[in-house]
Short mmCIF file of C-alpha atoms and ligand atoms in Angstrom, two decimals:
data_model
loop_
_atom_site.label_atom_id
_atom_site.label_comp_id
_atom_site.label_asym_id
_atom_site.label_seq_id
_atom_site.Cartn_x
_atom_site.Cartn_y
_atom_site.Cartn_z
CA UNK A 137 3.61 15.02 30.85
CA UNK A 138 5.49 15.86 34.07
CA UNK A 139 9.41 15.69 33.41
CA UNK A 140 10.86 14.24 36.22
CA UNK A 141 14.41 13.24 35.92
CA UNK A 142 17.44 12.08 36.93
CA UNK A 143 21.14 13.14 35.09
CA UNK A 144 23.62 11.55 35.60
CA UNK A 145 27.78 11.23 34.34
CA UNK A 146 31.10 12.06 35.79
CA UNK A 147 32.01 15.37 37.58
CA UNK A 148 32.69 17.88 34.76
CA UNK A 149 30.18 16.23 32.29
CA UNK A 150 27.88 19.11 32.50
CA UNK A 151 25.04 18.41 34.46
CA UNK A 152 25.07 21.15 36.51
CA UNK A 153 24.98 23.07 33.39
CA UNK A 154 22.53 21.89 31.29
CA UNK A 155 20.39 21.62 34.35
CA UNK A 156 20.36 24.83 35.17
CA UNK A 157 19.52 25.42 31.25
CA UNK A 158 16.78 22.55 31.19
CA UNK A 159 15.38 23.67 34.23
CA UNK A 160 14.84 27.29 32.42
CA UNK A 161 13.65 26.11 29.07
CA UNK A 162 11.15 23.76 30.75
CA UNK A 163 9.85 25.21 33.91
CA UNK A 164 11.46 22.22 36.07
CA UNK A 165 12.94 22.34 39.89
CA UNK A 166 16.62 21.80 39.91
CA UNK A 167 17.56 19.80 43.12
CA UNK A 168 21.36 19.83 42.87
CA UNK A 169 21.78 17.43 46.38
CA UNK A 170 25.39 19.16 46.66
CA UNK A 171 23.80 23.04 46.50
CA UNK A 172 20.51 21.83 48.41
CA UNK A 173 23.30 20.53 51.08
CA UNK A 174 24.45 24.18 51.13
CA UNK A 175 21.61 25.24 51.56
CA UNK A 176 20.47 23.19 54.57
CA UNK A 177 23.26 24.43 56.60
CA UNK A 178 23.17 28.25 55.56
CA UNK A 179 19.33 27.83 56.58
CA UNK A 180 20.95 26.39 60.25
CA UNK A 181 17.66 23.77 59.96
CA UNK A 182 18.36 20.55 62.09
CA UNK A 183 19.21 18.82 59.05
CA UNK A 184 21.18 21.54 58.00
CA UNK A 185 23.12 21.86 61.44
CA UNK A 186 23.65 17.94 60.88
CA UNK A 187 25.53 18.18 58.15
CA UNK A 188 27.88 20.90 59.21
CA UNK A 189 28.82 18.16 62.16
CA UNK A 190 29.55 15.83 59.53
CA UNK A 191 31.48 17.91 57.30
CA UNK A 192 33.23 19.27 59.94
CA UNK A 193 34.64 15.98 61.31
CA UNK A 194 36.01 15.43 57.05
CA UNK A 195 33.39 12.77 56.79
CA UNK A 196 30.97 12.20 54.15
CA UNK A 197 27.26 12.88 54.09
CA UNK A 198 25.37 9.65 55.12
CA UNK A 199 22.87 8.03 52.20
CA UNK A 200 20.08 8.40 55.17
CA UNK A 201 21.05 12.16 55.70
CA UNK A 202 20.98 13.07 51.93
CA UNK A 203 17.38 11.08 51.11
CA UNK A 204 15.96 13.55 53.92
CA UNK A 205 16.69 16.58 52.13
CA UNK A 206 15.69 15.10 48.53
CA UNK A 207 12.79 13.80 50.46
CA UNK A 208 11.52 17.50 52.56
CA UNK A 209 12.15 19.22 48.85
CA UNK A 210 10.13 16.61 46.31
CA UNK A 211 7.11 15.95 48.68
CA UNK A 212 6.20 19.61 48.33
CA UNK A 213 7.23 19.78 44.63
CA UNK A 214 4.46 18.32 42.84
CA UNK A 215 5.57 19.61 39.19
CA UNK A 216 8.45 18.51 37.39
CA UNK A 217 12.18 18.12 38.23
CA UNK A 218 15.70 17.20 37.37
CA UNK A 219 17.67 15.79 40.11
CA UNK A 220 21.84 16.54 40.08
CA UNK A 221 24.31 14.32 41.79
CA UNK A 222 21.98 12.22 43.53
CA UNK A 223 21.74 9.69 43.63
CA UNK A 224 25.49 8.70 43.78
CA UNK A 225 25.26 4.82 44.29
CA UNK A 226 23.65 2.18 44.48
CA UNK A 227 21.90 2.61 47.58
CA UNK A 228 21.05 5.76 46.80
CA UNK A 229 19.37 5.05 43.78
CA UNK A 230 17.51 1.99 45.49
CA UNK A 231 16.42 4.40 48.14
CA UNK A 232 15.31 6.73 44.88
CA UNK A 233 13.04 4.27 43.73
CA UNK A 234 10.98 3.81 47.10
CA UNK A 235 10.85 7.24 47.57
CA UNK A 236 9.68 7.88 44.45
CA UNK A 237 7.05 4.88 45.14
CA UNK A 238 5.90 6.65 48.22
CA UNK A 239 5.20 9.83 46.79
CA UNK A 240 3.73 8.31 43.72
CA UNK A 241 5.93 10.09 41.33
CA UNK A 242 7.32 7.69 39.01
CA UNK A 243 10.71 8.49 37.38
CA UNK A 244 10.46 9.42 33.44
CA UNK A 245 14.13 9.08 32.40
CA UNK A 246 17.67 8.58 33.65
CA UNK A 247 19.80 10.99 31.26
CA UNK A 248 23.35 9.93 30.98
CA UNK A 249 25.98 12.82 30.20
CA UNK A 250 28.92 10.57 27.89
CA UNK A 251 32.13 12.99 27.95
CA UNK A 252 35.20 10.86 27.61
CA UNK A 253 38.42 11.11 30.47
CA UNK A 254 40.73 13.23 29.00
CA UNK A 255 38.01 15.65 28.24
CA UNK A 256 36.52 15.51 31.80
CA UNK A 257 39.56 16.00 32.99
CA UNK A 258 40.41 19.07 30.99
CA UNK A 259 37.27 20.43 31.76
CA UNK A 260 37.65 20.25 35.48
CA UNK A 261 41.50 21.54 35.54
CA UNK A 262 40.09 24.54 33.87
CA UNK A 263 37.77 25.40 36.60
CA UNK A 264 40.87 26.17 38.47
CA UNK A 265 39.35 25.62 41.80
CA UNK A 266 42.40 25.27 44.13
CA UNK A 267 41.10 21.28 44.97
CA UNK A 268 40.88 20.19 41.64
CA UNK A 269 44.77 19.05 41.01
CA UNK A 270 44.83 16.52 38.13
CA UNK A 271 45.35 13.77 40.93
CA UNK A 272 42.56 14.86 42.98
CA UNK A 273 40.75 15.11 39.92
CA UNK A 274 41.39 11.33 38.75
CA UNK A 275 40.78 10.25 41.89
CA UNK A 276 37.23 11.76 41.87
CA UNK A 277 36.54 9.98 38.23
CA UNK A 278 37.88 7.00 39.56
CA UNK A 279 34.99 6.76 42.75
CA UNK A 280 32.46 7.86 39.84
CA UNK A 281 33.34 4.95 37.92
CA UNK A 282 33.31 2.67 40.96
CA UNK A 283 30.31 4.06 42.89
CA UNK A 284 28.40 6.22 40.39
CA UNK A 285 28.72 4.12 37.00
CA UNK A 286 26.75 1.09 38.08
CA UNK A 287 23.39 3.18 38.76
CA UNK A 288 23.31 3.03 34.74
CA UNK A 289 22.39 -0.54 34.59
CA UNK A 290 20.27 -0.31 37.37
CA UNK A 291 18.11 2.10 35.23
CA UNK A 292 19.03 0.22 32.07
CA UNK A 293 17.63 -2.66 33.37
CA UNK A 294 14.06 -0.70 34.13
CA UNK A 295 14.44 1.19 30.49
CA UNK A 296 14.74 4.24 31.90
CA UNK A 297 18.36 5.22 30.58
CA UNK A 298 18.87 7.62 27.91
CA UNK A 299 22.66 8.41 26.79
CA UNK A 300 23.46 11.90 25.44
CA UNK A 301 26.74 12.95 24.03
CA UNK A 302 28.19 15.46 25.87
CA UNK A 303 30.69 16.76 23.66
CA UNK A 304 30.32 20.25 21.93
CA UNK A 305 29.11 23.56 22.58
CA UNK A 306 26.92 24.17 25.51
CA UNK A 307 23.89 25.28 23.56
CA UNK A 308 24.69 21.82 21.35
CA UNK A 309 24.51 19.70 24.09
CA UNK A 310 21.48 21.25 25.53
CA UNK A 311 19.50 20.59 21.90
CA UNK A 312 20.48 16.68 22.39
CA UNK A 313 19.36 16.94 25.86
CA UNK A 314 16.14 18.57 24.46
CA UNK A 315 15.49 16.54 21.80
CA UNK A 316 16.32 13.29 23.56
CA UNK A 317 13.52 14.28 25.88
CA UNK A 318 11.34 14.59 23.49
CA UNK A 319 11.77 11.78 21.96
CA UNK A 320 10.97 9.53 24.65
CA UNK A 321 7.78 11.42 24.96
CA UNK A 322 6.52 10.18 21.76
CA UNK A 323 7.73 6.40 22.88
CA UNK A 324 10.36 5.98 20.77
CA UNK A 325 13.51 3.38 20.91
CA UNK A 326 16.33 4.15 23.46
CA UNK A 327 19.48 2.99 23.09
CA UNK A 328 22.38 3.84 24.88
P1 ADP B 63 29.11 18.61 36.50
O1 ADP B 63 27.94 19.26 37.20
O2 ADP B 63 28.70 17.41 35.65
O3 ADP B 63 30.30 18.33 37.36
P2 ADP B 63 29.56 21.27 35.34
O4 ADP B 63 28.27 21.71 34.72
O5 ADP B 63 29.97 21.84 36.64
O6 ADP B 63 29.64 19.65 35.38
O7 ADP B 63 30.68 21.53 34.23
C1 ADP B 63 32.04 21.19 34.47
C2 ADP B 63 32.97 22.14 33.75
O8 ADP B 63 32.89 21.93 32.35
C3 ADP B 63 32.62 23.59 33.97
O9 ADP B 63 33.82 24.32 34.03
C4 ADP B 63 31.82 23.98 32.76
O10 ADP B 63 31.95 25.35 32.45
C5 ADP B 63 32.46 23.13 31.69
N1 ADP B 63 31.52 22.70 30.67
C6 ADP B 63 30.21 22.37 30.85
N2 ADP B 63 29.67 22.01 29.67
C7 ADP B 63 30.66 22.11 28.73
C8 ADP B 63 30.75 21.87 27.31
N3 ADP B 63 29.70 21.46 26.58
N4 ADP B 63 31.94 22.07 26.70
C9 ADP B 63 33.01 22.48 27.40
N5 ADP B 63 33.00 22.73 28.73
C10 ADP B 63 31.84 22.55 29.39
#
């Protein structure tokens, strides 16, 4: 069974984390959209010499601009993946699912990282990157919950949502992750 994925939860949840574990453990592509943006410019391809306009002029990356690059990377990835901060909204995910339709890979699961506030917010402090101040940081959890939060009921509604707890050690989380996967292999409940 392919494992094709989509994890989602605030900033500092984990995801890039356990992706980069799950994506190890299980032979899948990790498409992070914000290191795959990265990427596009270092590579100076047109998209990539897009974005650096855009980012230049402090804007945000359009929905349009960030579908192309998931786009160019899953239709020549036929084998599994997780996909990392995308997508963001609801637009995003809407443009997901016809994507997704096109290339006749059907998503398996949305995986939901739970980590409450305080702890997010702990987490990210600690990174000590000089943009994360605690108000930047609530800020950014406060656009997750009004942008980013409602994707869960769009995959909710298709039974696609899967809610792990995201509290712990590392290499706990990762065996939730693991065994949550698993489980919906064999067709079993989810709840959230
Ligand atoms: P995201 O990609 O969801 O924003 P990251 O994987 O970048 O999250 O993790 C955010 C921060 O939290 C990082 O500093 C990371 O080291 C830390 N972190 C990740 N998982 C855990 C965990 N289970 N317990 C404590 N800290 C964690």
């Amino acid at each position: 069974m392919r494992e094709r994925v989509v994890v989602l939860g605030p900033p500092g949840a984990g995801k890039g984390t356990q992706c980069k574990l799950l994506a190890a453990a299980r032979g899948l592509l990790h498409l992070s959209t914000g290191d795959l943006l990265r990427a596009e410019v270092d590579a100076e391809s047109s998209l990539g010499q897009q974005v650096k306009a855009v980012v230049a002029r402090g804007d945000l990356v359009s929905d349009d601009l960030v579908l192309a690059i998931v786009r160019n990377r899953l239709a020549i990835h036929r084998e599994g993946w997780l996909l990392d901060g995308f997508p963001r909204n609801s637009t995003q995910a809407a443009m997901l699912d016809d994507l997704l339709a096109d290339l006749g890979q059907p998503l398996r699961v949305a995986l939901q990282l739970q980590v409450p506030e305080e702890e997010l917010v702990a987490r990210l402090l600690g990174r000590g990157r000089c943009d994360d101040s605690e108000v930047v940081v609530r800020r950014r959890l406060q656009i997750y919950a009004r942008e980013t939060e409602p994707i869960n009921a769009h995959y909710q509604a298709r039974e696609l949502l899967k809610c792990v707890d995201g509290l712990g050690s590392v290499e706990d989380v990762a065996t939730r992750i693991g065994n949550s996967l698993d489980e919906r292999e064999h067709g079993e409940e989810t709840i959230c």
